[in-house]
Amino acid sequence: MSRPAIQDWHLRSWREKDALQQPTYPDEAALEEALDHVSNLPPLVTSWEVENLKDELARAAQGERFLLQGGECAESFADCRADAITSRLKILMQMSLVLTYGLNTRIVRVGRFAGQYAKPRSSDTETRNGTTLPSYRGDIINSPEFSADARRPDPQRLVEAYSSSSLTLNLVRALAEGGFADLRHPEYWDLGFMEHSPLAEEYHAIVDAIEDTLGFLEVVTSQKLNSLERVTFYTSHEALLLPYEEALSRTVPHTEGIYNLGTHLPWVGKRTNQPDKAHVEYARGLQNPVGLKVGPDMTPSRLKTLVRTLDPEDEPGRLTLITRLGADTVGDRLPGLIEAVRDTGQSVLWISDPMHGNTERTNDGIKTRHFDNILGELEQAFDIHAAEGSHLGGVHFELTGENVTECVGGARGLSPDDLKHAYKSRVDPRLNYEQSLEMAFSIVRKYRQLHG
Ligand code: PEP
Ligand code: CO
C-alpha cells in the first residue's frame, strides 16, 4: 500500500531548504547534463520490491523479523568486482543463517551496497603540507588522491555511480537467484578463528546445530538447501547527494506518490538529520521506507519532531531509527530517546549501528574501532530496549567479507600493530570476515540470554 500524497511536498521542495554536505560543482552545465542523463536511465529497483521491504520492516518492528543491514562504509568504483561483491554477500548470508537459527526468526537482509558512494565529511577541505583542496566526498563526487584534479567534483561520476550500482545489483540478483546459498559446503565456512575464542565451544555447538538442521531439512524436503528458497537482498545507502537521489526518484504507473528507485532503503545520516533542512525534506515525501541515523547529539524533542515529520501517518515499516550512540553514551541517551518515541504514540523499527559511535584513533593516528566497544554498545542496546519494554529489531554494521585488519580485537585479538597488515578502507574501519561472523554468534548469545 502506498502513502497518501504528502502535504506541501514535491520532488524539488528540498531545493528550497539548506542542503548540507553538498559539493560545489565548478561546471553547472555539465552537472545538469549528467543529472538529465541519470534521470532518463531505467530504475535500479522496483516499487513492489520497495513495498515488500516496507512490509518486512513493519514485521521487524513487531518482532516477527530481524533486520541485518551491512556492507561497506564507502563503496568504490574500483571495488565493483566479482570477488568483492561475492565475498560481501557471502558474509551477509552466513551471518543471516546464524541469526535465523539462533534467533529463530526470519532475517531481512539489507546491504549497504549498489549506491553507497557519497560520504559526509567533517570538513569541506583538507590541508596537507600547506596545500588546501576539497575533501574527498566519495567516488560519486571526486577521487581520494590528493591533487587538484582528483578532488574536483566531476559530474560524470554521477553516471559512473549509477553504472557501478547497476553492475553490482546485476551480480547480487544473479547470485541471489540460485546456487549461492549452498552454505553446507565446509569450504564456504572459514571458522578457524573460533579456536581462538573463549566461546569456541558455544560457537561450535551453534554451527553443529545449524548443520544438523540443514541436513534434516534436506532429507525431509528431498531438496538441496539452495533450491529451497530464493534469497532476497535489499539495497540501501545514505541519501546524501540530493541531486542524484532526485534524478532516481520517479513516479510509478497506477501508484500514488514518488519512489526513490535507486535503492530500496535510503537513509538520512547523522550530519544531515535536522528537521528543517533539505535531507529530511527530501526523505519526508518518498514512498520508500526510510532510515534515520540517531547520534549522541539527538535530543528527545528533536527526535519527536523527526518521527512526526518523516512518518506523519504512522505507517507500518516506514521509519527505521538507527542509533549510533557509542558504548559510553548509549546507556545515558537511549532510554530518553525510546521514551520520546513512545510519547509520540507511533511505531518505529529500532536498530543499532554500533560502529559509528565507536570510532577512535590509535597512537599512530590510524582510525579504528574496538570489537569490544562495538559489541558493548550492541549488548547495551538489547538490554535497554528490553528494560524499557521496547524491542531492538535489527543491527547495522560496516563490514567486508575480506580478511582486512581495520578493527582491533575479536577472537584473534588483532592489536593496533596488526592494523598495518591489511588496512584497505578509505573511510571507516570495517569488521573483517571473522569479526563479522563472531559478531553474529555474539548477537545470538545475547539474544538467548534475554529471551531464554
Ligand atoms: C555511515 O553510515 O557511514 C555514516 C557516515 O554514519 P553516520 O551518519 O551515522 O555518521
Ligand atoms: Co561509515
XYZ file of C-alpha atoms and ligand atoms in Angstrom:
463
model
C 0.000 0.000 0.000
C 1.383 3.396 -0.865
C 1.255 6.507 1.308
C -1.232 9.291 0.579
C 0.235 12.377 -1.111
C 2.325 14.346 1.367
C 1.252 17.901 2.200
C 3.304 20.744 0.714
C 5.892 18.396 -0.664
C 7.184 17.890 -4.177
C 10.284 16.261 -5.564
C 12.198 19.510 -5.710
C 10.934 21.053 -2.454
C 14.240 20.153 -0.762
C 15.854 22.755 -3.040
C 14.090 25.478 -1.059
C 15.924 24.386 2.110
C 19.504 24.427 3.265
C 21.321 21.342 1.909
C 24.348 20.384 3.999
C 27.286 18.265 2.814
C 26.854 19.034 -0.890
C 29.853 19.538 -3.210
C 30.271 22.658 -5.314
C 30.473 21.639 -8.949
C 32.589 24.068 -10.972
C 30.705 23.325 -14.197
C 26.946 23.746 -13.631
C 26.004 22.923 -17.212
C 27.902 19.623 -17.070
C 26.126 18.809 -13.796
C 22.700 19.446 -15.323
C 23.606 17.301 -18.319
C 24.738 14.386 -16.119
C 21.604 14.619 -13.962
C 19.441 14.696 -17.032
C 21.239 11.584 -18.279
C 20.733 9.707 -14.984
C 17.086 10.714 -14.733
C 16.444 9.091 -18.109
C 18.133 5.794 -17.239
C 15.991 2.873 -16.052
C 15.297 2.479 -12.333
C 17.583 0.164 -10.352
C 14.844 -1.294 -8.159
C 11.078 -1.572 -8.454
C 8.256 -0.085 -6.416
C 6.910 -3.541 -5.470
C 10.305 -4.550 -4.076
C 10.303 -1.321 -2.082
C 6.804 -2.072 -0.775
C 7.837 -5.637 0.102
C 10.727 -4.308 2.125
C 8.424 -1.862 3.913
C 6.247 -4.782 4.827
C 9.221 -6.761 6.143
C 10.379 -3.790 8.204
C 6.883 -3.428 9.653
C 7.133 -7.051 10.742
C 10.589 -6.447 12.213
C 9.130 -3.602 14.281
C 6.630 -6.156 15.634
C 9.387 -8.668 16.451
C 8.441 -11.047 13.644
C 11.628 -10.375 11.669
C 15.142 -9.199 12.461
C 16.959 -6.734 10.220
C 20.581 -7.346 9.250
C 21.921 -4.284 7.443
C 25.568 -4.271 6.489
C 28.272 -3.546 3.989
C 30.903 -1.020 3.091
C 31.329 2.351 4.716
C 32.044 3.648 1.219
C 31.830 1.611 -1.937
C 34.423 2.453 -4.563
C 34.264 2.159 -8.337
C 37.463 0.071 -8.220
C 35.749 -2.471 -5.950
C 32.939 -3.070 -8.399
C 34.432 -6.536 -8.969
C 33.099 -10.072 -8.729
C 35.303 -11.129 -5.797
C 34.486 -8.101 -3.620
C 30.744 -8.309 -4.290
C 30.615 -12.070 -3.795
C 32.544 -12.096 -0.538
C 30.351 -9.319 0.840
C 27.230 -11.315 0.041
C 28.756 -14.454 1.465
C 29.390 -12.933 4.878
C 25.922 -11.351 4.984
C 24.437 -14.698 4.021
C 26.378 -16.589 6.681
C 25.586 -14.052 9.377
C 21.932 -14.227 8.453
C 21.965 -18.010 8.658
C 23.497 -17.901 12.127
C 20.910 -15.303 13.164
C 17.972 -17.157 11.631
C 18.899 -20.232 13.556
C 19.928 -18.527 16.776
C 17.042 -16.059 16.971
C 14.530 -18.446 15.461
C 13.305 -15.531 13.346
C 13.395 -14.682 9.676
C 16.141 -12.245 8.790
C 15.658 -9.274 6.466
C 18.957 -8.773 4.613
C 19.766 -5.222 3.527
C 23.161 -4.428 2.004
C 24.982 -1.139 2.218
C 25.734 -1.532 -1.458
C 24.773 -0.705 -5.035
C 24.820 3.025 -4.319
C 26.818 3.721 -1.133
C 29.145 6.144 -2.933
C 28.689 9.511 -1.175
C 30.276 10.360 2.179
C 29.630 13.194 4.631
C 32.835 14.851 5.864
C 33.635 16.833 8.979
C 35.426 19.479 6.905
C 34.870 20.786 3.361
C 38.606 20.980 2.771
C 41.751 19.071 3.619
C 45.191 20.650 4.046
C 48.446 18.781 3.543
C 51.864 20.466 3.662
C 50.327 23.879 3.191
C 48.122 22.879 0.255
C 44.333 23.012 0.740
C 41.988 21.021 -1.503
C 38.336 19.941 -1.342
C 37.819 16.892 0.901
C 37.233 13.500 -0.683
C 33.436 13.013 -0.578
C 33.079 9.552 -2.060
C 33.554 8.169 -5.563
C 30.263 9.608 -6.786
C 31.772 13.090 -6.324
C 35.563 13.052 -6.544
C 38.647 10.886 -6.160
C 40.707 10.344 -2.973
C 44.186 11.161 -4.391
C 45.479 14.440 -3.073
C 45.641 16.541 -6.242
C 43.508 19.400 -7.502
C 42.392 17.330 -10.468
C 41.357 14.313 -8.410
C 39.492 16.350 -5.814
C 37.495 18.463 -8.269
C 33.838 17.359 -8.158
C 33.169 15.706 -11.519
C 29.534 15.303 -12.698
C 30.496 12.370 -14.938
C 30.917 10.420 -11.711
C 27.149 10.534 -11.193
C 26.735 8.448 -14.308
C 29.545 6.124 -13.263
C 27.967 5.657 -9.818
C 24.698 4.720 -11.486
C 26.536 2.216 -13.742
C 28.526 0.677 -10.890
C 25.350 0.374 -8.798
C 23.627 -1.319 -11.667
C 26.536 -3.734 -12.309
C 26.692 -4.587 -8.607
C 22.981 -5.178 -8.413
C 23.070 -7.338 -11.503
C 25.506 -9.758 -9.840
C 23.694 -9.607 -6.500
C 20.429 -10.520 -8.179
C 22.028 -13.343 -10.166
C 23.737 -14.817 -7.104
C 20.602 -14.497 -5.008
C 18.685 -16.320 -7.696
C 20.457 -19.622 -7.245
C 23.415 -21.742 -6.238
C 24.991 -19.215 -3.981
C 23.098 -20.094 -0.831
C 24.589 -23.561 -0.567
C 26.167 -22.947 2.788
C 26.585 -26.582 3.696
C 29.874 -26.832 1.872
C 32.516 -26.690 4.565
C 34.831 -24.673 2.338
C 32.274 -21.881 2.479
C 32.753 -21.511 6.193
C 36.148 -20.196 7.338
C 35.815 -20.882 11.010
C 39.471 -21.048 12.026
C 39.036 -18.058 14.297
C 36.736 -19.988 16.575
C 39.626 -21.902 18.063
C 40.964 -18.607 19.368
C 37.758 -17.669 21.071
C 36.914 -18.305 24.707
C 33.442 -19.032 23.370
C 34.716 -21.748 20.992
C 32.579 -24.483 22.461
C 29.422 -22.422 22.365
C 30.073 -21.356 18.782
C 30.754 -24.911 17.651
C 27.530 -26.073 19.229
C 25.636 -23.466 17.174
C 27.402 -24.412 13.939
C 26.801 -28.131 14.537
C 23.152 -27.471 15.255
C 22.814 -25.405 12.080
C 24.412 -28.177 10.033
C 22.116 -30.770 11.570
C 19.067 -28.633 10.889
C 20.070 -28.021 7.284
C 20.712 -31.727 6.795
C 17.365 -32.552 8.340
C 15.593 -30.037 6.083
C 17.239 -31.521 3.007
C 16.121 -35.002 3.995
C 12.516 -34.113 4.709
C 12.095 -31.891 1.664
C 14.271 -34.050 -0.660
C 15.693 -30.780 -1.914
C 19.063 -29.141 -1.717
C 19.013 -26.139 0.567
C 19.978 -23.806 -2.237
C 16.855 -24.651 -4.147
C 14.563 -24.310 -1.169
C 14.099 -20.610 -1.479
C 15.435 -17.753 -3.474
C 17.270 -15.461 -1.083
C 16.432 -11.780 -1.102
C 18.869 -8.961 -0.624
C 17.613 -5.404 -0.455
C 19.844 -2.395 -1.068
C 20.390 0.743 0.980
C 22.619 3.785 1.057
C 22.823 7.202 2.643
C 20.688 9.581 0.584
C 23.314 12.295 0.785
C 23.901 13.717 -2.684
C 20.418 15.091 -3.203
C 20.513 15.984 -6.925
C 21.442 12.370 -7.682
C 18.730 10.979 -5.393
C 16.236 13.302 -7.050
C 17.257 12.037 -10.513
C 16.472 8.476 -9.409
C 13.163 9.372 -7.756
C 10.264 8.524 -10.016
C 6.540 8.213 -10.306
C 5.214 4.726 -10.983
C 2.172 3.946 -13.185
C -1.065 3.280 -11.277
C 0.573 4.146 -7.962
C 0.473 7.317 -5.923
C 3.493 9.346 -4.966
C 7.190 9.227 -5.710
C 9.608 6.389 -5.080
C 13.370 6.553 -4.874
C 14.086 3.747 -7.333
C 17.859 3.981 -6.923
C 17.692 1.962 -3.702
C 15.154 0.178 -1.542
C 16.035 1.851 1.746
C 17.547 5.347 1.635
C 18.673 6.717 4.979
C 19.370 10.189 6.342
C 22.785 10.447 8.014
C 23.680 11.867 11.386
C 25.139 15.076 9.992
C 22.128 15.901 7.806
C 19.193 14.919 10.023
C 17.960 18.391 11.032
C 14.135 18.530 10.730
C 14.135 21.878 8.896
C 16.875 21.144 6.358
C 16.963 19.673 2.881
C 17.707 15.970 3.528
C 14.754 15.473 5.850
C 12.587 17.486 3.446
C 13.569 15.181 0.574
C 13.035 11.970 2.574
C 9.743 13.135 4.063
C 7.775 12.755 0.850
C 9.162 9.469 -0.511
C 7.101 6.315 -0.676
C 10.125 4.237 0.387
C 10.786 3.121 3.916
C 13.470 5.470 5.237
C 16.205 5.145 7.825
C 17.306 7.896 10.177
C 20.656 7.880 11.941
C 20.414 8.971 15.552
C 23.639 10.192 17.141
C 24.598 11.374 20.637
C 23.643 14.957 19.714
C 19.984 13.964 19.203
C 17.594 15.388 21.783
C 14.316 13.695 22.701
C 12.314 16.688 21.462
C 14.110 16.791 18.093
C 13.532 13.071 17.697
C 9.809 13.548 18.288
C 9.712 16.230 15.603
C 11.595 13.960 13.214
C 9.310 10.990 13.823
C 6.243 13.164 13.169
C 7.831 14.794 10.125
C 9.067 11.619 8.472
C 6.124 9.405 9.332
C 3.060 11.612 9.907
C 0.592 8.794 9.198
C 2.404 6.291 11.441
C 2.673 3.952 8.504
C 3.932 0.445 9.402
C 7.512 -0.095 8.212
C 8.017 3.491 7.131
C 10.648 4.603 9.655
C 13.750 2.813 10.920
C 15.701 4.581 13.661
C 19.367 3.613 13.521
C 21.001 4.561 16.816
C 24.787 5.089 16.790
C 25.465 6.492 20.205
C 28.762 4.951 21.331
C 29.402 2.334 24.001
C 29.994 5.016 26.646
C 26.938 7.091 25.780
C 24.210 4.613 24.835
C 23.280 3.942 28.472
C 22.752 7.661 29.081
C 20.848 8.565 25.944
C 18.918 5.617 24.604
C 16.293 5.374 27.381
C 15.231 9.024 26.885
C 15.047 8.580 23.112
C 12.892 5.460 23.476
C 10.580 7.351 25.823
C 10.368 10.272 23.406
C 9.232 7.999 20.593
C 6.796 6.278 22.901
C 5.304 9.716 23.694
C 4.504 10.200 20.006
C 2.382 7.040 20.127
C 3.993 5.955 16.866
C 5.592 2.699 15.982
C 9.122 2.637 14.539
C 11.733 -0.039 13.939
C 14.720 0.430 16.242
C 18.052 -0.911 15.134
C 21.574 -0.428 16.458
C 24.586 0.761 14.458
C 27.336 0.051 16.992
C 30.067 1.171 14.572
C 29.822 4.933 14.126
C 29.783 5.966 17.779
C 32.895 3.907 18.492
C 35.485 5.231 16.072
C 38.818 6.250 17.555
C 42.459 6.733 16.549
C 45.419 4.603 17.591
C 48.605 6.233 18.881
C 49.815 6.156 15.273
C 46.761 8.128 14.172
C 45.031 5.202 12.432
C 41.219 5.191 12.543
C 39.966 2.046 14.229
C 37.164 0.555 16.316
C 37.418 -1.951 19.158
C 35.455 -5.148 18.771
C 34.573 -4.989 22.475
C 33.137 -1.475 22.194
C 31.095 -2.435 19.140
C 29.717 -5.481 20.897
C 29.374 -3.464 24.112
C 27.095 -0.868 22.516
C 25.060 -3.589 20.851
C 24.573 -5.595 24.045
C 23.577 -2.482 25.957
C 21.083 -1.566 23.223
C 19.476 -5.024 23.558
C 19.290 -4.647 27.339
C 17.978 -1.081 27.334
C 15.206 -1.837 24.849
C 14.190 -4.863 26.903
C 14.211 -2.839 30.132
C 12.134 -0.072 28.523
C 9.551 -2.531 27.237
C 10.741 -1.743 23.706
C 12.399 -4.019 21.231
C 15.657 -3.929 19.234
C 14.683 -5.221 15.815
C 17.944 -5.202 13.933
C 21.604 -4.337 13.550
C 23.662 -2.207 11.186
C 27.350 -2.973 10.521
C 30.220 -1.778 8.404
C 31.821 -4.995 7.297
C 33.586 -6.742 4.494
C 33.940 -10.397 3.571
C 37.668 -9.874 3.145
C 40.424 -10.529 5.599
C 41.270 -6.912 6.342
C 42.753 -5.565 9.570
C 40.866 -2.385 10.384
C 39.041 -3.037 13.667
C 41.023 -4.277 16.676
C 40.037 -7.145 18.973
C 37.836 -10.117 18.246
C 38.732 -13.753 18.823
C 42.087 -13.364 17.039
C 42.870 -10.417 19.256
C 44.005 -8.044 16.498
C 46.191 -5.349 18.055
C 46.855 -1.793 16.901
C 50.166 -3.069 15.477
C 48.317 -5.565 13.290
C 46.319 -2.824 11.586
C 49.046 -2.091 9.058
C 48.866 -5.614 7.548
C 45.702 -5.138 5.512
C 44.121 -1.757 6.137
C 42.177 -1.010 2.968
C 39.254 1.191 3.967
C 39.370 4.713 2.604
C 36.902 5.963 5.159
C 35.769 3.995 8.230
C 37.268 0.758 9.652
C 35.168 -2.332 8.905
C 34.729 -5.663 10.653
C 36.540 -8.366 8.691
C 35.097 -11.763 7.800
C 35.914 -13.437 11.102
C 34.931 -10.482 13.251
C 31.608 -10.232 11.417
C 30.792 -13.877 11.895
C 31.863 -13.694 15.520
C 29.541 -10.702 15.907
C 26.640 -12.787 14.584
C 27.376 -15.533 17.136
C 27.641 -12.932 19.873
C 24.238 -11.493 18.952
C 22.744 -14.968 19.230
C 24.359 -15.407 22.613
C 22.982 -12.092 23.886
C 19.543 -12.682 22.423
C 19.312 -16.079 24.080
C 20.324 -14.583 27.409
C 17.428 -12.176 27.109
C 14.820 -14.434 25.600
C 15.838 -17.779 27.043
C 27.893 5.986 7.710
O 26.930 5.223 7.943
O 28.855 5.678 7.003
C 27.908 7.304 8.388
C 28.618 8.322 7.933
O 27.157 7.295 9.501
P 26.621 8.486 10.433
O 25.778 9.370 9.557
O 25.835 7.739 11.450
O 27.830 9.170 10.998
Co 30.955 4.827 7.942
